[in-house]
């Protein structure tokens, strides 16, 4: 049994040209490095679990907008992060500012 795509196919000239035609940048990760893509895998797992698995979308445009709203409206500013002492970026930034934001602007932050 043969794998559908061999590693050499990912780096071939034809594959690179097809990616450019489609307007995408091919992955430049190394072959066989499990940690090379760990952060992206973790993020997409979270996105799938917290957003995509919970609803169905009528169109690709609706799914894109939902992903954008999730990332920019919740994941980036409000989701708690272990690296920030389990505080959201908004709360962490406010705690480290010399001129803290009014409490009303922080009411959304967990």
mmCIF file with all atom_site columns, C-alpha atoms in Angstrom:
data_model
loop_
_atom_site.group_PDB
_atom_site.id
_atom_site.type_symbol
_atom_site.label_atom_id
_atom_site.label_alt_id
_atom_site.label_comp_id
_atom_site.label_asym_id
_atom_site.label_entity_id
_atom_site.label_seq_id
_atom_site.pdbx_PDB_ins_code
_atom_site.Cartn_x
_atom_site.Cartn_y
_atom_site.Cartn_z
_atom_site.occupancy
_atom_site.B_iso_or_equiv
_atom_site.pdbx_formal_charge
_atom_site.auth_seq_id
_atom_site.auth_comp_id
_atom_site.auth_asym_id
_atom_site.auth_atom_id
_atom_site.pdbx_PDB_model_num
ATOM 1   C CA . UNK A 1 1   ? 0.000   0.000  0.000   1.00 0.00 ? 1   UNK A CA 1
ATOM 2   C CA . UNK A 1 2   ? 1.382   3.379  -0.981  1.00 0.00 ? 2   UNK A CA 1
ATOM 3   C CA . UNK A 1 3   ? 0.779   6.680  0.788   1.00 0.00 ? 3   UNK A CA 1
ATOM 4   C CA . UNK A 1 4   ? -1.244  9.094  -1.376  1.00 0.00 ? 4   UNK A CA 1
ATOM 5   C CA . UNK A 1 5   ? 1.448   11.771 -1.317  1.00 0.00 ? 5   UNK A CA 1
ATOM 6   C CA . UNK A 1 6   ? 5.138   11.154 -0.859  1.00 0.00 ? 6   UNK A CA 1
ATOM 7   C CA . UNK A 1 7   ? 7.287   13.880 0.791   1.00 0.00 ? 7   UNK A CA 1
ATOM 8   C CA . UNK A 1 8   ? 9.047   14.653 -2.503  1.00 0.00 ? 8   UNK A CA 1
ATOM 9   C CA . UNK A 1 9   ? 5.683   15.599 -4.013  1.00 0.00 ? 9   UNK A CA 1
ATOM 10  C CA . UNK A 1 10  ? 5.295   18.390 -1.465  1.00 0.00 ? 10  UNK A CA 1
ATOM 11  C CA . UNK A 1 11  ? 8.536   20.012 -2.580  1.00 0.00 ? 11  UNK A CA 1
ATOM 12  C CA . UNK A 1 12  ? 8.216   19.423 -6.309  1.00 0.00 ? 12  UNK A CA 1
ATOM 13  C CA . UNK A 1 13  ? 8.302   22.311 -8.747  1.00 0.00 ? 13  UNK A CA 1
ATOM 14  C CA . UNK A 1 14  ? 4.825   21.433 -10.057 1.00 0.00 ? 14  UNK A CA 1
ATOM 15  C CA . UNK A 1 15  ? 3.390   21.428 -6.541  1.00 0.00 ? 15  UNK A CA 1
ATOM 16  C CA . UNK A 1 16  ? 4.997   24.812 -5.801  1.00 0.00 ? 16  UNK A CA 1
ATOM 17  C CA . UNK A 1 17  ? 3.605   26.262 -9.013  1.00 0.00 ? 17  UNK A CA 1
ATOM 18  C CA . UNK A 1 18  ? 0.131   24.943 -8.239  1.00 0.00 ? 18  UNK A CA 1
ATOM 19  C CA . UNK A 1 19  ? 0.261   26.484 -4.768  1.00 0.00 ? 19  UNK A CA 1
ATOM 20  C CA . UNK A 1 20  ? 1.192   29.874 -6.258  1.00 0.00 ? 20  UNK A CA 1
ATOM 21  C CA . UNK A 1 21  ? -1.662  29.600 -8.767  1.00 0.00 ? 21  UNK A CA 1
ATOM 22  C CA . UNK A 1 22  ? -4.069  28.892 -5.913  1.00 0.00 ? 22  UNK A CA 1
ATOM 23  C CA . UNK A 1 23  ? -2.677  31.789 -3.868  1.00 0.00 ? 23  UNK A CA 1
ATOM 24  C CA . UNK A 1 24  ? -1.408  29.661 -0.980  1.00 0.00 ? 24  UNK A CA 1
ATOM 25  C CA . UNK A 1 25  ? 2.031   29.246 0.532   1.00 0.00 ? 25  UNK A CA 1
ATOM 26  C CA . UNK A 1 26  ? 3.170   25.622 0.868   1.00 0.00 ? 26  UNK A CA 1
ATOM 27  C CA . UNK A 1 27  ? 4.328   24.363 4.244   1.00 0.00 ? 27  UNK A CA 1
ATOM 28  C CA . UNK A 1 28  ? 8.060   24.607 4.755   1.00 0.00 ? 28  UNK A CA 1
ATOM 29  C CA . UNK A 1 29  ? 8.150   22.290 7.769   1.00 0.00 ? 29  UNK A CA 1
ATOM 30  C CA . UNK A 1 30  ? 10.680  19.519 8.021   1.00 0.00 ? 30  UNK A CA 1
ATOM 31  C CA . UNK A 1 31  ? 9.674   15.926 7.318   1.00 0.00 ? 31  UNK A CA 1
ATOM 32  C CA . UNK A 1 32  ? 9.082   13.760 10.378  1.00 0.00 ? 32  UNK A CA 1
ATOM 33  C CA . UNK A 1 33  ? 9.296   16.561 12.955  1.00 0.00 ? 33  UNK A CA 1
ATOM 34  C CA . UNK A 1 34  ? 6.278   16.178 15.224  1.00 0.00 ? 34  UNK A CA 1
ATOM 35  C CA . UNK A 1 35  ? 7.004   19.449 17.050  1.00 0.00 ? 35  UNK A CA 1
ATOM 36  C CA . UNK A 1 36  ? 7.311   21.479 13.855  1.00 0.00 ? 36  UNK A CA 1
ATOM 37  C CA . UNK A 1 37  ? 3.559   22.036 13.655  1.00 0.00 ? 37  UNK A CA 1
ATOM 38  C CA . UNK A 1 38  ? 2.506   21.521 17.286  1.00 0.00 ? 38  UNK A CA 1
ATOM 39  C CA . UNK A 1 39  ? 1.222   25.047 17.937  1.00 0.00 ? 39  UNK A CA 1
ATOM 40  C CA . UNK A 1 40  ? -0.908  25.103 14.796  1.00 0.00 ? 40  UNK A CA 1
ATOM 41  C CA . UNK A 1 41  ? -2.261  21.618 15.531  1.00 0.00 ? 41  UNK A CA 1
ATOM 42  C CA . UNK A 1 42  ? -3.177  22.684 19.065  1.00 0.00 ? 42  UNK A CA 1
ATOM 43  C CA . UNK A 1 43  ? -4.933  25.829 17.839  1.00 0.00 ? 43  UNK A CA 1
ATOM 44  C CA . UNK A 1 44  ? -6.936  24.006 15.160  1.00 0.00 ? 44  UNK A CA 1
ATOM 45  C CA . UNK A 1 45  ? -7.920  21.323 17.670  1.00 0.00 ? 45  UNK A CA 1
ATOM 46  C CA . UNK A 1 46  ? -9.261  24.066 19.959  1.00 0.00 ? 46  UNK A CA 1
ATOM 47  C CA . UNK A 1 47  ? -11.043 25.798 17.062  1.00 0.00 ? 47  UNK A CA 1
ATOM 48  C CA . UNK A 1 48  ? -12.690 22.551 16.011  1.00 0.00 ? 48  UNK A CA 1
ATOM 49  C CA . UNK A 1 49  ? -13.745 21.621 19.553  1.00 0.00 ? 49  UNK A CA 1
ATOM 50  C CA . UNK A 1 50  ? -14.969 25.046 20.676  1.00 0.00 ? 50  UNK A CA 1
ATOM 51  C CA . UNK A 1 51  ? -16.549 26.299 17.448  1.00 0.00 ? 51  UNK A CA 1
ATOM 52  C CA . UNK A 1 52  ? -16.721 24.024 14.428  1.00 0.00 ? 52  UNK A CA 1
ATOM 53  C CA . UNK A 1 53  ? -18.028 20.861 16.116  1.00 0.00 ? 53  UNK A CA 1
ATOM 54  C CA . UNK A 1 54  ? -20.828 22.790 17.807  1.00 0.00 ? 54  UNK A CA 1
ATOM 55  C CA . UNK A 1 55  ? -22.638 24.088 14.747  1.00 0.00 ? 55  UNK A CA 1
ATOM 56  C CA . UNK A 1 56  ? -23.271 23.660 11.048  1.00 0.00 ? 56  UNK A CA 1
ATOM 57  C CA . UNK A 1 57  ? -22.722 26.437 8.541   1.00 0.00 ? 57  UNK A CA 1
ATOM 58  C CA . UNK A 1 58  ? -24.881 27.173 5.517   1.00 0.00 ? 58  UNK A CA 1
ATOM 59  C CA . UNK A 1 59  ? -21.953 28.463 3.468   1.00 0.00 ? 59  UNK A CA 1
ATOM 60  C CA . UNK A 1 60  ? -18.199 28.818 3.391   1.00 0.00 ? 60  UNK A CA 1
ATOM 61  C CA . UNK A 1 61  ? -18.608 32.569 3.904   1.00 0.00 ? 61  UNK A CA 1
ATOM 62  C CA . UNK A 1 62  ? -20.635 31.976 7.079   1.00 0.00 ? 62  UNK A CA 1
ATOM 63  C CA . UNK A 1 63  ? -17.966 29.570 8.382   1.00 0.00 ? 63  UNK A CA 1
ATOM 64  C CA . UNK A 1 64  ? -15.214 32.095 7.616   1.00 0.00 ? 64  UNK A CA 1
ATOM 65  C CA . UNK A 1 65  ? -17.052 34.852 9.475   1.00 0.00 ? 65  UNK A CA 1
ATOM 66  C CA . UNK A 1 66  ? -17.649 32.578 12.465  1.00 0.00 ? 66  UNK A CA 1
ATOM 67  C CA . UNK A 1 67  ? -13.945 31.648 12.544  1.00 0.00 ? 67  UNK A CA 1
ATOM 68  C CA . UNK A 1 68  ? -12.919 35.304 12.297  1.00 0.00 ? 68  UNK A CA 1
ATOM 69  C CA . UNK A 1 69  ? -15.327 36.292 15.086  1.00 0.00 ? 69  UNK A CA 1
ATOM 70  C CA . UNK A 1 70  ? -14.091 33.450 17.297  1.00 0.00 ? 70  UNK A CA 1
ATOM 71  C CA . UNK A 1 71  ? -10.405 34.264 16.762  1.00 0.00 ? 71  UNK A CA 1
ATOM 72  C CA . UNK A 1 72  ? -10.584 38.063 16.968  1.00 0.00 ? 72  UNK A CA 1
ATOM 73  C CA . UNK A 1 73  ? -13.515 38.350 19.369  1.00 0.00 ? 73  UNK A CA 1
ATOM 74  C CA . UNK A 1 74  ? -12.647 35.607 21.842  1.00 0.00 ? 74  UNK A CA 1
ATOM 75  C CA . UNK A 1 75  ? -9.524  33.500 21.260  1.00 0.00 ? 75  UNK A CA 1
ATOM 76  C CA . UNK A 1 76  ? -6.950  36.287 20.919  1.00 0.00 ? 76  UNK A CA 1
ATOM 77  C CA . UNK A 1 77  ? -8.233  38.873 23.438  1.00 0.00 ? 77  UNK A CA 1
ATOM 78  C CA . UNK A 1 78  ? -10.330 36.965 25.994  1.00 0.00 ? 78  UNK A CA 1
ATOM 79  C CA . UNK A 1 79  ? -9.270  33.311 26.198  1.00 0.00 ? 79  UNK A CA 1
ATOM 80  C CA . UNK A 1 80  ? -7.208  32.509 29.278  1.00 0.00 ? 80  UNK A CA 1
ATOM 81  C CA . UNK A 1 81  ? -3.596  31.444 28.663  1.00 0.00 ? 81  UNK A CA 1
ATOM 82  C CA . UNK A 1 82  ? -1.358  29.411 30.949  1.00 0.00 ? 82  UNK A CA 1
ATOM 83  C CA . UNK A 1 83  ? 1.641   31.562 29.976  1.00 0.00 ? 83  UNK A CA 1
ATOM 84  C CA . UNK A 1 84  ? -0.184  34.589 31.429  1.00 0.00 ? 84  UNK A CA 1
ATOM 85  C CA . UNK A 1 85  ? -1.028  32.927 34.727  1.00 0.00 ? 85  UNK A CA 1
ATOM 86  C CA . UNK A 1 86  ? -4.389  31.757 33.373  1.00 0.00 ? 86  UNK A CA 1
ATOM 87  C CA . UNK A 1 87  ? -5.473  35.325 32.702  1.00 0.00 ? 87  UNK A CA 1
ATOM 88  C CA . UNK A 1 88  ? -6.785  36.612 29.405  1.00 0.00 ? 88  UNK A CA 1
ATOM 89  C CA . UNK A 1 89  ? -4.501  38.868 27.346  1.00 0.00 ? 89  UNK A CA 1
ATOM 90  C CA . UNK A 1 90  ? -6.864  41.807 27.994  1.00 0.00 ? 90  UNK A CA 1
ATOM 91  C CA . UNK A 1 91  ? -6.706  41.321 31.781  1.00 0.00 ? 91  UNK A CA 1
ATOM 92  C CA . UNK A 1 92  ? -2.953  40.671 31.724  1.00 0.00 ? 92  UNK A CA 1
ATOM 93  C CA . UNK A 1 93  ? -2.276  43.778 29.643  1.00 0.00 ? 93  UNK A CA 1
ATOM 94  C CA . UNK A 1 94  ? -4.444  45.895 31.918  1.00 0.00 ? 94  UNK A CA 1
ATOM 95  C CA . UNK A 1 95  ? -2.595  44.640 34.994  1.00 0.00 ? 95  UNK A CA 1
ATOM 96  C CA . UNK A 1 96  ? 0.752   45.582 33.477  1.00 0.00 ? 96  UNK A CA 1
ATOM 97  C CA . UNK A 1 97  ? -0.289  49.005 32.124  1.00 0.00 ? 97  UNK A CA 1
ATOM 98  C CA . UNK A 1 98  ? 0.730   52.156 33.927  1.00 0.00 ? 98  UNK A CA 1
ATOM 99  C CA . UNK A 1 99  ? -2.736  53.621 33.161  1.00 0.00 ? 99  UNK A CA 1
ATOM 100 C CA . UNK A 1 100 ? -5.264  50.763 33.665  1.00 0.00 ? 100 UNK A CA 1
ATOM 101 C CA . UNK A 1 101 ? -8.411  50.692 31.553  1.00 0.00 ? 101 UNK A CA 1
ATOM 102 C CA . UNK A 1 102 ? -11.793 51.461 33.150  1.00 0.00 ? 102 UNK A CA 1
ATOM 103 C CA . UNK A 1 103 ? -13.542 48.418 34.619  1.00 0.00 ? 103 UNK A CA 1
ATOM 104 C CA . UNK A 1 104 ? -16.354 48.674 32.033  1.00 0.00 ? 104 UNK A CA 1
ATOM 105 C CA . UNK A 1 105 ? -13.930 47.831 29.218  1.00 0.00 ? 105 UNK A CA 1
ATOM 106 C CA . UNK A 1 106 ? -12.805 44.725 31.068  1.00 0.00 ? 106 UNK A CA 1
ATOM 107 C CA . UNK A 1 107 ? -16.274 43.379 31.820  1.00 0.00 ? 107 UNK A CA 1
ATOM 108 C CA . UNK A 1 108 ? -16.103 40.887 28.911  1.00 0.00 ? 108 UNK A CA 1
ATOM 109 C CA . UNK A 1 109 ? -12.798 39.393 30.012  1.00 0.00 ? 109 UNK A CA 1
ATOM 110 C CA . UNK A 1 110 ? -12.925 36.189 32.041  1.00 0.00 ? 110 UNK A CA 1
#
